[in-house]
Each structure stands twice: as structure tokens, then as C-alpha cells.
mmCIF file of N, CA and C in Angstrom:
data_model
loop_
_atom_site.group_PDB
_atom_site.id
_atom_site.type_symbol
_atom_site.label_atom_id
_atom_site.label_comp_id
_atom_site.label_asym_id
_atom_site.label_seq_id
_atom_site.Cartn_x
_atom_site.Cartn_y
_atom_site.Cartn_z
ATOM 1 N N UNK A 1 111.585 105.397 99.061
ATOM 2 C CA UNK A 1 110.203 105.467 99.447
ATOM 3 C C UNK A 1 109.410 104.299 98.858
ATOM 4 N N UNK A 2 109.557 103.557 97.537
ATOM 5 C CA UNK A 2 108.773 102.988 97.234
ATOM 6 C C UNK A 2 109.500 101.576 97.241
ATOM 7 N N UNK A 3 110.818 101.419 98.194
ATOM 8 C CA UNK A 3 111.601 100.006 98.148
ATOM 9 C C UNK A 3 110.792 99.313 99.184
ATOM 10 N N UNK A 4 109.988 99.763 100.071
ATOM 11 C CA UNK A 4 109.757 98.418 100.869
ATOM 12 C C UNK A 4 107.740 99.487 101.091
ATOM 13 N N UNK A 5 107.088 99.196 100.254
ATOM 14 C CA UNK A 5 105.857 99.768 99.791
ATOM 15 C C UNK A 5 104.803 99.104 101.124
ATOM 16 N N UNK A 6 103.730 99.600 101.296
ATOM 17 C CA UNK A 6 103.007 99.068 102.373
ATOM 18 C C UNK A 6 101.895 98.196 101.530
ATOM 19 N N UNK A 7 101.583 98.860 100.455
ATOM 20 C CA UNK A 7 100.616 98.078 99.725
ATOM 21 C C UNK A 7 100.907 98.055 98.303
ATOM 22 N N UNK A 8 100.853 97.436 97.473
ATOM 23 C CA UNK A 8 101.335 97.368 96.266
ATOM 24 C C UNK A 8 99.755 97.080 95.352
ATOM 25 N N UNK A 9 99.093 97.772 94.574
ATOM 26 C CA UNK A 9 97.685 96.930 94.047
ATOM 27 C C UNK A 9 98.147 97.583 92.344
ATOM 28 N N UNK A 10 97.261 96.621 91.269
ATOM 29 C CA UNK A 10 97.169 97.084 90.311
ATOM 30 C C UNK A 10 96.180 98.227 89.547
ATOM 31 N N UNK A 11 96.672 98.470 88.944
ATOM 32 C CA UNK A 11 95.884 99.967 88.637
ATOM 33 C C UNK A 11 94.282 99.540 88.125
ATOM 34 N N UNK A 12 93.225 100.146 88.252
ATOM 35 C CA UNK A 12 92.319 99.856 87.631
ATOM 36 C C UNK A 12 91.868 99.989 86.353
ATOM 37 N N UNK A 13 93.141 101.482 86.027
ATOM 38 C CA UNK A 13 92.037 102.087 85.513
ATOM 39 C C UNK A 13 93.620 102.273 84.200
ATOM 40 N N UNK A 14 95.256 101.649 83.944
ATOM 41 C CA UNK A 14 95.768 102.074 83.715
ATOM 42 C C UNK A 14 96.656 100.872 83.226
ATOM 43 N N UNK A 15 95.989 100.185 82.175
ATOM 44 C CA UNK A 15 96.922 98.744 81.724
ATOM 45 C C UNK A 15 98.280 99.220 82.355
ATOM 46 N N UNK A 16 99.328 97.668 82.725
ATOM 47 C CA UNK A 16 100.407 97.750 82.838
ATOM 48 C C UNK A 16 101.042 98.735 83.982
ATOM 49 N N UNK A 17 100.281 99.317 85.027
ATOM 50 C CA UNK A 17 100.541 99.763 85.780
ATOM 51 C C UNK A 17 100.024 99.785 87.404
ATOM 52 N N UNK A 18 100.707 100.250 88.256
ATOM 53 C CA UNK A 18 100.460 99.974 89.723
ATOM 54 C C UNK A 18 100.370 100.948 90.534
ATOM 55 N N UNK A 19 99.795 100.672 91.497
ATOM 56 C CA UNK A 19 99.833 101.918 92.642
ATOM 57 C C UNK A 19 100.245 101.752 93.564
ATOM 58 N N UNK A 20 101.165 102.043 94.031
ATOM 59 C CA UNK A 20 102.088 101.797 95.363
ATOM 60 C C UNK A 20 101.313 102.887 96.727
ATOM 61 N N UNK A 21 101.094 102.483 97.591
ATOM 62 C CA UNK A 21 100.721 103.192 98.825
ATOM 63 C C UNK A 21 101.982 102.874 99.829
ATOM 64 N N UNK A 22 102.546 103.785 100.085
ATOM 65 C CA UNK A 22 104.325 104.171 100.868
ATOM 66 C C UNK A 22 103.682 104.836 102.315
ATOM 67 N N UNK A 23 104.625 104.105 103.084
ATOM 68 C CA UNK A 23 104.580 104.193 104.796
ATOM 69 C C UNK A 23 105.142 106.312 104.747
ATOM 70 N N UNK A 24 105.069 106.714 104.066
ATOM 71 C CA UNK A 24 105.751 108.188 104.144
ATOM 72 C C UNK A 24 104.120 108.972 103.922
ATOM 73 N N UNK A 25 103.996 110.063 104.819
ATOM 74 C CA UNK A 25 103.450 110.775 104.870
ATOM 75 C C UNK A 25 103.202 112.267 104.230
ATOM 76 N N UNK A 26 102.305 113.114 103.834
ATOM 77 C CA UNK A 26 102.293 114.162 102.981
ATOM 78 C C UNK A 26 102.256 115.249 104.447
ATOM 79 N N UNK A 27 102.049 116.724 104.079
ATOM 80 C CA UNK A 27 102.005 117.389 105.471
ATOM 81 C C UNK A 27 100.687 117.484 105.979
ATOM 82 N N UNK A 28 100.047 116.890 105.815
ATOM 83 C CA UNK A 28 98.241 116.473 106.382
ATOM 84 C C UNK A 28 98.372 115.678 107.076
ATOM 85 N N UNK A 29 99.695 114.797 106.711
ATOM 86 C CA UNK A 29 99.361 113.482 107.778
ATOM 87 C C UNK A 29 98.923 112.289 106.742
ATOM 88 N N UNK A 30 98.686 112.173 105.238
ATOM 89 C CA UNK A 30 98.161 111.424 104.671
ATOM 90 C C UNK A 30 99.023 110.699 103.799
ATOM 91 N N UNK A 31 98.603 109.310 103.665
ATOM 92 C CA UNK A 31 99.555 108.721 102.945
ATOM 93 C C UNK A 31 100.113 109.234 101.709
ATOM 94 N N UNK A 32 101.531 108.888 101.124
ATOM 95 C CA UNK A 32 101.877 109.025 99.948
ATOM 96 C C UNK A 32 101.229 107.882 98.879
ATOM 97 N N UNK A 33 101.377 108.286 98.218
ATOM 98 C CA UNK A 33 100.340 107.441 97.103
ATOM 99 C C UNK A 33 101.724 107.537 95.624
ATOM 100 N N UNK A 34 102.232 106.442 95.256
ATOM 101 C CA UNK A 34 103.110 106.871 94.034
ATOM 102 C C UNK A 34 102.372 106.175 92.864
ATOM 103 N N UNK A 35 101.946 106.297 91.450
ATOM 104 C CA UNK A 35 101.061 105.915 90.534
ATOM 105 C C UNK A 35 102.911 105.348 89.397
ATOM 106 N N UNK A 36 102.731 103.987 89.231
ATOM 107 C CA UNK A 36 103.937 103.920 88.289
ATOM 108 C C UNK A 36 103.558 102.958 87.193
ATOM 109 N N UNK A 37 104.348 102.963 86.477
ATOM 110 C CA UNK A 37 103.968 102.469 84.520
ATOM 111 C C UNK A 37 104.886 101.447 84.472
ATOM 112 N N UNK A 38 104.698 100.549 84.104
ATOM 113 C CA UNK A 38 105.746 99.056 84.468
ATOM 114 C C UNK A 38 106.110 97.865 83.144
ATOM 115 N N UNK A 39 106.871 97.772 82.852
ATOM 116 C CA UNK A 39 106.962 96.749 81.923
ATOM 117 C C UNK A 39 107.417 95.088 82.195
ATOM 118 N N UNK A 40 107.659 94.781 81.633
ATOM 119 C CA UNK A 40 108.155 93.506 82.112
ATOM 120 C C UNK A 40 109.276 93.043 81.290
ATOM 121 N N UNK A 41 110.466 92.471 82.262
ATOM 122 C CA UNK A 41 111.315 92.392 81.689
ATOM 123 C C UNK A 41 112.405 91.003 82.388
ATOM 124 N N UNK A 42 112.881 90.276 81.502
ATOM 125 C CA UNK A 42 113.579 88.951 82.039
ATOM 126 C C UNK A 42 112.717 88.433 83.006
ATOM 127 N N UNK A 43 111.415 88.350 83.071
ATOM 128 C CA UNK A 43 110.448 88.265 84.624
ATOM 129 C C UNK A 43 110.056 88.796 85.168
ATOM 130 N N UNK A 44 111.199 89.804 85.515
ATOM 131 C CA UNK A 44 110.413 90.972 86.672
ATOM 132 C C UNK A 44 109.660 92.091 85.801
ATOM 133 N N UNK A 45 108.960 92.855 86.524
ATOM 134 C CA UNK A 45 108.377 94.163 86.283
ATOM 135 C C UNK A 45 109.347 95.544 86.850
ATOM 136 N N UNK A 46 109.553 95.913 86.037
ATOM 137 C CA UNK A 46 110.419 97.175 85.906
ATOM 138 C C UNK A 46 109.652 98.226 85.809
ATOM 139 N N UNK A 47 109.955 99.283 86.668
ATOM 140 C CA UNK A 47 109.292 100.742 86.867
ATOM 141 C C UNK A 47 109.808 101.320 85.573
ATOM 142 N N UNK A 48 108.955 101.693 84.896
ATOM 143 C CA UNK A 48 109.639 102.337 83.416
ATOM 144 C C UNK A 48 109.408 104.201 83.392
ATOM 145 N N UNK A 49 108.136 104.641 84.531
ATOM 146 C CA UNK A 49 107.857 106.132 84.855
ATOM 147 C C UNK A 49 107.414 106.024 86.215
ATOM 148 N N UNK A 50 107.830 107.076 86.986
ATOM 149 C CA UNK A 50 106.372 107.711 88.015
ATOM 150 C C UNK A 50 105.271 108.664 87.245
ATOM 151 N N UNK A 51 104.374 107.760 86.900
ATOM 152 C CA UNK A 51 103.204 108.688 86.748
ATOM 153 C C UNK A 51 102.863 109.534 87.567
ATOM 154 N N UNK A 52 102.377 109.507 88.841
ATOM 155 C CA UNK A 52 102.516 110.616 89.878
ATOM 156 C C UNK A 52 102.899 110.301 91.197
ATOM 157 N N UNK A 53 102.707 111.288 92.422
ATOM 158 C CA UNK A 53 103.332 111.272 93.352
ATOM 159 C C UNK A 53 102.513 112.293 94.034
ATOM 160 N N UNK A 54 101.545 111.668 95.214
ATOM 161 C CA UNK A 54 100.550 112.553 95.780
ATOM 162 C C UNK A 54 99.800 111.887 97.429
ATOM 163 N N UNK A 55 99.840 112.979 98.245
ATOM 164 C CA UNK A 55 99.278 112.654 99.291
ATOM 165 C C UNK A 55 97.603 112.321 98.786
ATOM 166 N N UNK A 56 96.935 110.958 99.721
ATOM 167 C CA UNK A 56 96.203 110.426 98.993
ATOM 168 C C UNK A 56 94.932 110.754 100.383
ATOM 169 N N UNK A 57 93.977 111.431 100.345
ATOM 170 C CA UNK A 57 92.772 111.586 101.163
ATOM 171 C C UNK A 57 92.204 110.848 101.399
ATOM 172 N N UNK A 58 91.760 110.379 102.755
ATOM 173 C CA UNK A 58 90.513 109.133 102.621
ATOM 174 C C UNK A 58 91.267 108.325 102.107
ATOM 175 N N UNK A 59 92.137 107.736 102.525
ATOM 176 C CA UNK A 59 93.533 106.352 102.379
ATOM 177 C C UNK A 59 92.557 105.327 102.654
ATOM 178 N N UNK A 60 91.869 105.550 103.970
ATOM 179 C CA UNK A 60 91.629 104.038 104.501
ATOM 180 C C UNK A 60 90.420 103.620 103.274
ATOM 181 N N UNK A 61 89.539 104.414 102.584
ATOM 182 C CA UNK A 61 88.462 103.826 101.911
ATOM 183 C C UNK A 61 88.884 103.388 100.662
ATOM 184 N N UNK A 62 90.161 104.356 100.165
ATOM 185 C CA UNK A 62 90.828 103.460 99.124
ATOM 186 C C UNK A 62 91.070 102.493 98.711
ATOM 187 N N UNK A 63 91.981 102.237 100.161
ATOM 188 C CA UNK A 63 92.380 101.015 100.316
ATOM 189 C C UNK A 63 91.718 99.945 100.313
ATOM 190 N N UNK A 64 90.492 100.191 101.417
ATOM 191 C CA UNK A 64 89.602 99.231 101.321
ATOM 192 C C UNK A 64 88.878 98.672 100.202
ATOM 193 N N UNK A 65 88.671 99.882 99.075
ATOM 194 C CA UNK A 65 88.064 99.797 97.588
ATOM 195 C C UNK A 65 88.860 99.002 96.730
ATOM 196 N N UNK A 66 90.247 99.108 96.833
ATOM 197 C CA UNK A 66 90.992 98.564 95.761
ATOM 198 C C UNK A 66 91.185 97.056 96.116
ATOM 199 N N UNK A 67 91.213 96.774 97.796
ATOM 200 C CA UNK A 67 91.202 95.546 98.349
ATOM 201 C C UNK A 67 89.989 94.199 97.615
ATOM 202 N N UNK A 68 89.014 95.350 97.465
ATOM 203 C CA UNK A 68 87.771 94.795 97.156
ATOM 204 C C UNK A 68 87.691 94.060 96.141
ATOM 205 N N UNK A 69 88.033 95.746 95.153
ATOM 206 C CA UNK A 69 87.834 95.470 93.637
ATOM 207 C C UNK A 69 88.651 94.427 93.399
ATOM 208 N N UNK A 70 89.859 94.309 93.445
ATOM 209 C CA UNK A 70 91.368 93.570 93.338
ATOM 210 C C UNK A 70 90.659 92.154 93.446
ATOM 211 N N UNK A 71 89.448 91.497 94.352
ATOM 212 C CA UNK A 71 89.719 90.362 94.569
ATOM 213 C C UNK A 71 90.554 89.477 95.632
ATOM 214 N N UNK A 72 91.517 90.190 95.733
ATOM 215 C CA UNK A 72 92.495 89.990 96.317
ATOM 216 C C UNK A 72 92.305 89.086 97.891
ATOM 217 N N UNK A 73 91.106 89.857 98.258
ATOM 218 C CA UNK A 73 90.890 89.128 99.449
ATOM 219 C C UNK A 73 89.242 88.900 99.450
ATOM 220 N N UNK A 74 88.735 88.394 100.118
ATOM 221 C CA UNK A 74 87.250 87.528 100.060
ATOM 222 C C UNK A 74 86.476 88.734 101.778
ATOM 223 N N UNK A 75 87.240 89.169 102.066
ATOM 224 C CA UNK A 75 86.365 90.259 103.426
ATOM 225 C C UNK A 75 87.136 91.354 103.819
ATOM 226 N N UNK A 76 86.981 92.582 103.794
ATOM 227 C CA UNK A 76 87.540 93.625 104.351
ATOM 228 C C UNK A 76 86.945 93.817 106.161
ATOM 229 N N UNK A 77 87.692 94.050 107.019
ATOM 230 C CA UNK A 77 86.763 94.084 108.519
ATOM 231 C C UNK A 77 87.675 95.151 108.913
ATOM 232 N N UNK A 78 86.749 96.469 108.677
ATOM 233 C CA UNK A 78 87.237 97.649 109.245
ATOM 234 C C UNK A 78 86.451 98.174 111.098
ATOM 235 N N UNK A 79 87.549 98.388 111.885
ATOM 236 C CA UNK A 79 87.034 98.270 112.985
ATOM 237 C C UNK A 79 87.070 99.011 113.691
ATOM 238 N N UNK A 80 86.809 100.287 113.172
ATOM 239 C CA UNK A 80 85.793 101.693 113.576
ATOM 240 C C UNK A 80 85.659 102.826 112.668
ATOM 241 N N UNK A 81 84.491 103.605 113.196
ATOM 242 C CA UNK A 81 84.079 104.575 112.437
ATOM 243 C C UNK A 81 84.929 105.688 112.158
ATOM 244 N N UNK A 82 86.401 105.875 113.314
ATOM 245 C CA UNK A 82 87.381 107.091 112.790
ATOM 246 C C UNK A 82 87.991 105.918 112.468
ATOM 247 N N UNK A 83 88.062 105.015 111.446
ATOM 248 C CA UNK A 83 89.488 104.233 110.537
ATOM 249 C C UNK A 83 88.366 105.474 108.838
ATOM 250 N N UNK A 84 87.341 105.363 108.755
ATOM 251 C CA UNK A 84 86.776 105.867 107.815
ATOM 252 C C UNK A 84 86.829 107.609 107.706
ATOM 253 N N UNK A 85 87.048 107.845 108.865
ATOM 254 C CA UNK A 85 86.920 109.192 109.119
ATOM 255 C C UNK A 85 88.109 110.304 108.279
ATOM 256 N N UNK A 86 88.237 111.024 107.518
ATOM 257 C CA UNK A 86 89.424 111.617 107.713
ATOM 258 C C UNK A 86 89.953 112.376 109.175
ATOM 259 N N UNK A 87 91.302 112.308 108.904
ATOM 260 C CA UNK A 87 91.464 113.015 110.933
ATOM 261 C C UNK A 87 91.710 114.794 110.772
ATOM 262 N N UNK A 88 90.838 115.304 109.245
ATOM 263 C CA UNK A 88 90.524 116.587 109.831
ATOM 264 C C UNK A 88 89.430 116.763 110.525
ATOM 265 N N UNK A 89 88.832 115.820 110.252
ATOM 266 C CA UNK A 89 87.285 115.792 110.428
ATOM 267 C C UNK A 89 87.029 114.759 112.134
ATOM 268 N N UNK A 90 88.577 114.362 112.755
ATOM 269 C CA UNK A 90 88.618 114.014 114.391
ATOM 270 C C UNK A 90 88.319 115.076 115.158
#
């Protein structure tokens, strides 16, 4: 689940760790969300725990939040009002 990740961002809130957002679904329909603790080692970063493992609500504003915060990119362009929506609420 978390070998080929859809989004990979760093934690905000959790030195040394990441949040993986996985193409696998919870039974809502909502993304999996895996929270992991990472060290570094010969170079790479090594998963050292799963902190958790949880279908994640309101994915798309997350995403968009962490996109933000992260820096990572300079514009988010979300392009409609059900990408924000949850789809209990379609």
C-alpha cells in the first residue's frame, strides 16, 4: 500500500516524519492516509514505525492544505465545488 504512494508530504506537526496519502480506499470511499516515523540511514529514509493508519475525510482540502503549507508548489487550482465537497454530502 504505501510502495508506490500518491502523495508523499512531510509532517507538520511531527519532526522526522511523513504522511503518505495511498491510492487504497477506506469503506466510505476515502482515502487511506498512513502517518510514518522515519530515520535516515546510508541516505535514504527508512520507515522505522506506522504511526497510524486511517481513512482520511475531506482528502481533497488536506491535500490542498499541506500542498500549501509545504511550499511545495507556488498555486493550488481546484476545479469545482464537489472536488471540496465530501461525497456524503453529493
Amino acid at each position: 500500500m504505501i510502495e508506490k504512494p500518491v502523495l508523499l508530504l512531510k509532517s507538520d506537526t511531527v519532526p522526522n516524519s511523513s504522511v503518505v496519502v495511498t491510492s487504497v480506499s477506506d469503506s466510505s470511499g476515502n482515502p487511506v492516509v498512513v502517518a510514518l516515523h522515519l530515520s535516515r540511514n546510508n541516505g535514504f529514509d527508512v520507515v522505522t514505525r506506522i504511526a497510524s493508519l486511517y481513512g482520511k475525510e475531506n482528502s481533497r482540502n488536506f491535500i490542498a492544505d499541506q500542498l500549501i503549507r509545504s511550499s511545495a508548489v507556488d498555486i493550488v487550482v481546484i476545479d469545482s465545488v464537489a472536488a471540496l465537497t465530501p461525497k456524503a454530502e453529493l
